[in-house]
Coordinates of C-alpha atoms and ligand atoms in Angstrom, one line a residue:
S1 CA -97.9 53.4 -177.6
K2 CA -98.7 55.1 -174.3
G3 CA -100.5 52.7 -172.0
E4 CA -100.0 49.6 -174.1
G5 CA -96.6 48.3 -172.9
V6 CA -96.3 45.1 -170.8
L7 CA -95.6 47.3 -167.7
A8 CA -98.5 49.7 -168.1
G9 CA -99.9 50.5 -164.6
R10 CA -96.8 49.1 -162.9
K11 CA -94.4 51.1 -160.7
V12 CA -90.8 50.2 -161.1
V13 CA -88.0 51.4 -158.8
I14 CA -84.4 51.1 -160.0
T15 CA -81.1 51.9 -158.3
A16 CA -78.1 52.8 -160.5
G17 CA -74.5 54.0 -160.5
P18 CA -71.9 53.9 -157.7
T19 CA -72.2 55.4 -154.2
R20 CA -69.5 57.7 -152.6
E21 CA -68.4 57.2 -149.0
A22 CA -66.6 60.2 -147.7
I23 CA -63.2 59.8 -146.0
D24 CA -62.7 63.5 -145.4
P25 CA -64.0 66.7 -147.2
V26 CA -61.9 66.0 -150.3
R27 CA -61.7 62.2 -150.6
Y28 CA -64.1 59.3 -150.9
I29 CA -64.3 55.6 -151.6
S30 CA -66.2 54.6 -154.7
N31 CA -66.1 52.2 -157.6
R32 CA -66.1 52.1 -161.4
S33 CA -69.8 51.8 -162.0
S34 CA -71.0 54.1 -164.8
G35 CA -74.7 53.7 -164.2
K36 CA -75.3 52.7 -167.8
M37 CA -77.0 49.5 -167.1
G38 CA -79.4 51.0 -164.5
Y39 CA -80.2 53.9 -166.8
A40 CA -80.8 51.6 -169.7
L41 CA -83.2 49.5 -167.6
A42 CA -85.1 52.7 -166.6
R43 CA -85.5 53.6 -170.3
A44 CA -86.6 50.1 -171.1
A45 CA -89.2 50.0 -168.3
L46 CA -90.4 53.4 -169.4
A47 CA -90.7 52.2 -173.0
Q48 CA -93.1 49.5 -171.6
D49 CA -95.2 52.2 -170.0
A50 CA -94.1 51.7 -166.4
E51 CA -94.0 54.5 -163.9
V52 CA -90.2 54.6 -163.2
I53 CA -88.3 56.0 -160.3
L54 CA -84.5 56.0 -160.8
I55 CA -82.4 56.4 -157.7
S56 CA -79.0 57.3 -158.9
G57 CA -75.6 57.7 -157.4
P58 CA -73.2 60.2 -159.0
V59 CA -72.8 59.5 -162.7
S60 CA -72.3 61.6 -165.8
L61 CA -75.4 60.4 -167.6
P62 CA -78.4 62.6 -168.5
A63 CA -81.7 61.9 -166.8
P64 CA -83.9 59.8 -169.1
P65 CA -86.9 62.0 -170.0
G66 CA -90.1 60.8 -168.3
V67 CA -88.3 59.0 -165.5
E68 CA -88.6 60.4 -161.9
M69 CA -85.1 61.0 -160.6
R70 CA -83.7 60.8 -157.1
H71 CA -80.1 61.8 -156.9
V72 CA -78.1 60.4 -154.0
T73 CA -74.5 60.2 -152.9
T74 CA -73.9 57.7 -150.1
A75 CA -75.2 54.1 -149.6
Q76 CA -77.2 55.4 -146.6
D77 CA -78.8 58.1 -148.8
M78 CA -79.7 55.5 -151.4
H79 CA -81.1 53.2 -148.7
E80 CA -83.4 56.0 -147.4
A81 CA -84.5 57.1 -150.9
T82 CA -85.3 53.5 -151.8
H83 CA -87.5 53.0 -148.7
D84 CA -89.2 56.3 -149.2
C85 CA -90.7 55.2 -152.5
I86 CA -90.7 51.4 -152.4
G87 CA -94.1 51.2 -150.6
N88 CA -96.4 50.6 -153.6
A89 CA -93.7 49.5 -156.1
D90 CA -94.4 46.3 -158.2
I91 CA -90.8 45.8 -159.2
F92 CA -87.5 46.7 -157.6
I93 CA -84.2 46.3 -159.6
A94 CA -81.0 46.9 -157.7
A95 CA -78.5 47.8 -160.5
A96 CA -76.4 50.2 -158.3
A97 CA -72.9 49.3 -157.2
V98 CA -73.5 50.2 -153.6
A99 CA -70.4 50.5 -151.3
D100 CA -70.3 47.5 -149.0
Y101 CA -68.2 49.5 -146.4
R102 CA -67.8 53.2 -145.5
P103 CA -65.3 54.9 -143.3
A104 CA -66.3 54.6 -139.7
D105 CA -66.1 58.3 -139.2
E106 CA -65.9 61.1 -141.7
K107 CA -63.1 63.5 -140.8
T108 CA -64.3 67.1 -140.8
Q109 CA -60.8 68.4 -141.9
K110 CA -58.6 67.1 -144.7
I111 CA -56.4 64.3 -143.4
K112 CA -52.7 65.3 -143.5
K113 CA -50.0 62.8 -144.5
S114 CA -47.8 61.6 -141.7
G115 CA -46.4 58.1 -141.3
E116 CA -45.3 55.6 -144.1
T117 CA -48.6 53.7 -143.8
M118 CA -52.1 54.6 -142.7
S119 CA -55.3 52.8 -142.3
I120 CA -59.0 53.7 -142.3
E121 CA -61.5 51.8 -140.3
L122 CA -64.5 50.8 -142.4
V123 CA -68.0 49.7 -141.3
R124 CA -70.7 47.9 -143.2
C125 CA -73.3 49.9 -145.2
P126 CA -76.9 48.8 -145.2
D127 CA -77.7 46.2 -147.8
I128 CA -80.5 47.9 -149.7
L129 CA -81.4 44.9 -151.9
Q130 CA -81.7 42.5 -149.0
S131 CA -83.7 45.0 -147.0
V132 CA -86.3 45.4 -149.8
A133 CA -86.5 41.6 -150.4
A134 CA -87.2 41.2 -146.6
L135 CA -90.2 43.6 -146.6
P136 CA -93.5 41.9 -145.7
R137 CA -95.0 43.2 -148.9
A138 CA -91.9 43.1 -151.0
P139 CA -92.1 44.0 -154.7
F140 CA -90.8 41.6 -157.3
T141 CA -87.1 42.0 -156.3
V142 CA -84.3 41.7 -158.8
G143 CA -80.6 41.9 -157.9
F144 CA -77.4 42.1 -159.8
A145 CA -74.3 40.0 -159.2
A146 CA -71.0 41.3 -160.6
E147 CA -68.4 38.6 -160.3
T148 CA -64.9 38.0 -161.5
E149 CA -65.1 34.2 -161.2
N150 CA -67.6 31.4 -160.5
V151 CA -70.3 33.7 -161.9
D152 CA -73.3 31.3 -161.9
E153 CA -72.5 29.7 -158.5
Y154 CA -72.1 33.0 -156.7
A155 CA -75.1 34.4 -158.3
R156 CA -77.3 31.5 -157.3
G157 CA -76.0 31.9 -153.8
K158 CA -77.0 35.5 -153.7
L159 CA -80.5 34.7 -155.1
E160 CA -81.0 32.3 -152.2
N161 CA -79.3 34.2 -149.4
K162 CA -80.9 37.5 -150.1
K163 CA -84.3 35.8 -150.9
L164 CA -84.5 37.5 -154.3
D165 CA -87.1 36.7 -157.0
M166 CA -84.4 37.0 -159.7
I167 CA -80.7 37.7 -160.1
I168 CA -78.8 39.0 -163.1
A169 CA -75.2 37.9 -163.2
N170 CA -72.4 39.6 -165.1
R171 CA -68.8 38.8 -165.4
V172 CA -66.7 41.9 -164.5
G173 CA -63.1 42.5 -165.0
A174 CA -60.6 44.8 -166.8
D175 CA -62.3 44.1 -170.2
C176 CA -66.0 43.7 -169.5
G177 CA -68.9 44.7 -167.3
F178 CA -68.2 48.1 -165.7
D179 CA -68.2 51.3 -167.7
T180 CA -68.7 49.6 -171.1
D181 CA -71.5 50.0 -173.6
D182 CA -72.2 46.3 -173.9
N183 CA -72.7 43.4 -171.5
A184 CA -73.7 39.7 -171.3
A185 CA -75.9 38.3 -168.6
N186 CA -77.0 35.1 -167.0
V187 CA -80.4 35.4 -165.3
F188 CA -81.5 33.0 -162.5
W189 CA -84.8 32.6 -160.7
S190 CA -86.1 29.8 -158.4
D191 CA -86.9 27.4 -161.1
G192 CA -85.3 28.7 -164.3
E193 CA -82.5 30.6 -166.0
Q194 CA -81.9 32.4 -169.2
R195 CA -78.6 33.4 -170.8
F196 CA -78.1 36.6 -172.8
A197 CA -75.1 36.9 -175.2
K198 CA -73.1 40.0 -175.2
T199 CA -75.0 42.9 -176.7
Q200 CA -75.5 46.7 -176.3
K201 CA -76.7 47.5 -172.8
S202 CA -79.8 49.2 -174.2
E203 CA -80.8 46.0 -176.1
L204 CA -79.9 43.8 -173.1
A205 CA -82.1 46.1 -170.9
N206 CA -85.1 45.7 -173.2
R207 CA -84.7 41.9 -173.0
L208 CA -84.2 41.9 -169.2
I209 CA -87.3 44.1 -168.8
A210 CA -89.4 41.8 -171.0
L211 CA -88.2 38.8 -168.9
V212 CA -89.0 40.6 -165.6
A213 CA -92.4 41.7 -166.9
I214 CA -93.5 38.1 -167.6
A215 CA -91.6 36.5 -164.7
P216 CA -93.6 33.6 -163.4
E217 CA -94.3 34.9 -159.9
H218 CA -95.4 38.2 -161.2
I219 CA -97.8 36.7 -163.7
C220 CA -101.1 37.6 -162.0
G221 CA -100.0 41.2 -162.1
V222 CA -99.8 41.1 -165.9
I223 CA -103.0 39.3 -166.7
V224 CA -104.4 42.5 -168.1
S225 CA -101.3 43.0 -170.2
V226 CA -101.4 39.6 -171.9
E227 CA -103.7 40.7 -174.5
T228 CA -101.7 43.8 -175.4
A229 CA -98.4 41.8 -175.2
V230 CA -99.7 39.4 -177.7
R231 CA -101.2 42.1 -179.9
T232 CA -98.1 44.3 -179.9
N233 CA -95.9 41.2 -180.2
T234 CA -93.6 42.4 -177.4
V235 CA -92.9 38.9 -176.1
G236 CA -91.6 35.9 -178.0
D237 CA -93.6 32.7 -178.7
N238 CA -92.0 30.7 -176.0
H239 CA -92.8 33.4 -173.5
I240 CA -96.4 33.4 -174.5
E241 CA -96.5 29.7 -173.9
L242 CA -94.9 30.1 -170.4
L243 CA -97.3 33.0 -169.7
L244 CA -100.4 30.8 -170.5
L245 CA -99.0 27.9 -168.4
E246 CA -98.5 30.2 -165.5
L247 CA -101.9 31.8 -165.8
A248 CA -103.4 28.3 -165.7
A249 CA -101.3 27.6 -162.5
C250 CA -102.5 30.9 -161.0
I251 CA -106.1 29.9 -161.6
L252 CA -105.5 26.5 -160.0
V253 CA -103.9 28.2 -157.0
D254 CA -106.8 30.6 -156.6
V255 CA -109.9 28.6 -157.6
L256 CA -109.0 25.1 -156.5
G257 CA -106.6 25.9 -153.7
F258 CA -104.1 23.8 -155.5
S259 CA -100.6 25.0 -154.8
R260 CA -97.1 24.4 -156.2
K261 CA -96.0 27.8 -155.0
T262 CA -94.3 28.8 -151.8
D263 CA -96.2 30.9 -149.2
R264 CA -94.3 34.0 -150.1
E265 CA -95.2 33.6 -153.8
R266 CA -98.8 32.9 -152.9
R267 CA -99.0 36.0 -150.8
R268 CA -97.8 38.0 -153.7
L269 CA -100.3 36.5 -156.0
Q270 CA -103.1 37.1 -153.6
R271 CA -102.1 40.8 -153.3
R272 CA -102.6 41.0 -157.1
Y273 CA -106.3 40.2 -157.1
Ligands
CTP301 N1 -76.6 45.9 -153.1 C1 -77.4 46.7 -152.3 N2 -76.9 47.3 -151.2 C2 -75.6 47.1 -150.8 C3 -74.8 46.2 -151.5 C4 -75.3 45.6 -152.7 O1 -78.5 47.0 -152.7 N3 -75.2 47.7 -149.7 C5 -77.1 45.2 -154.3 C6 -76.5 45.6 -155.6 O2 -77.3 46.7 -156.1 C7 -76.6 44.4 -156.4 C8 -76.4 43.3 -155.4 O3 -76.8 43.8 -154.2 O4 -77.9 44.2 -156.9 C9 -75.0 42.9 -155.3 O5 -74.9 42.0 -154.3 P1 -73.6 41.9 -153.3 O6 -73.7 40.7 -152.5 O7 -73.4 43.2 -152.6 O8 -72.5 41.8 -154.4 P2 -71.1 42.1 -154.1 O9 -70.9 43.5 -153.6 O10 -70.4 41.7 -155.3 O11 -70.8 41.2 -152.8 P3 -69.6 40.3 -152.6 O12 -68.5 41.2 -152.5 O13 -69.9 39.6 -151.3 O14 -69.6 39.3 -153.8

């Protein structure tokens, strides 16, 4: 189906996996992220004919064929790789579990044990997601929120604080979320939400990509895809309805100067024409 997917002609940048922050030449700080969700999203976007760049921390997954890979190790590497290729991206999805802190200085020699306790000073890593959302010509920016409690409330907080277009919230814990093959998700955007029951990450990824592709603020970018989306039946009936409503709203914004959109959204719509 080359060229007929809902993301044909779109560039999608995705971060995935953990980062590693070196303590000394043999030790690092990292987390339990397997990269499975980010890799599944890359495959799903590729299946919808997007050009996909996957910026991946160290994981043990094979590179999805057809996806352009950028392998990185640290949060700083991931930050640089992201900004290197984000320029003309249409969609950015931050699925990586980026370290929030790294050791203040990386020791050049292995640290030897001495006292009964020891401490390592940590400093903040750059927030990649926030830095992309803050770009003057930001792509449609999607974040993840992995929470152990108050999932919806914390996720909505991140949507607002980081000025994201959409956030995908997961409950994580000993039994779910990280390093598993299935996942559930609650997705929030400025004026809507959708809940996805627990399913295989590959299936969840397909549904999330379908949602991102027809997301309201992105709608002008997919006008050309509406016809193929309907023909290939890749979006559900209720989405088609939403799509048509939003198209009508875009035309009102543009032709009549009527606006129910924020400045930021309007700028993005204008960029699309
Ligand atoms: N993220 C990022 N760069 C960072 C930290 C996080 O891009 N340095 C992205 C992640 O890829 C994810 C989202 O931000 O999409 C997670 O938001 P964050 O506020 O970092 O979540 P937590 O790490 O869970 O934060 P907190 O501990 O404050 O809940």
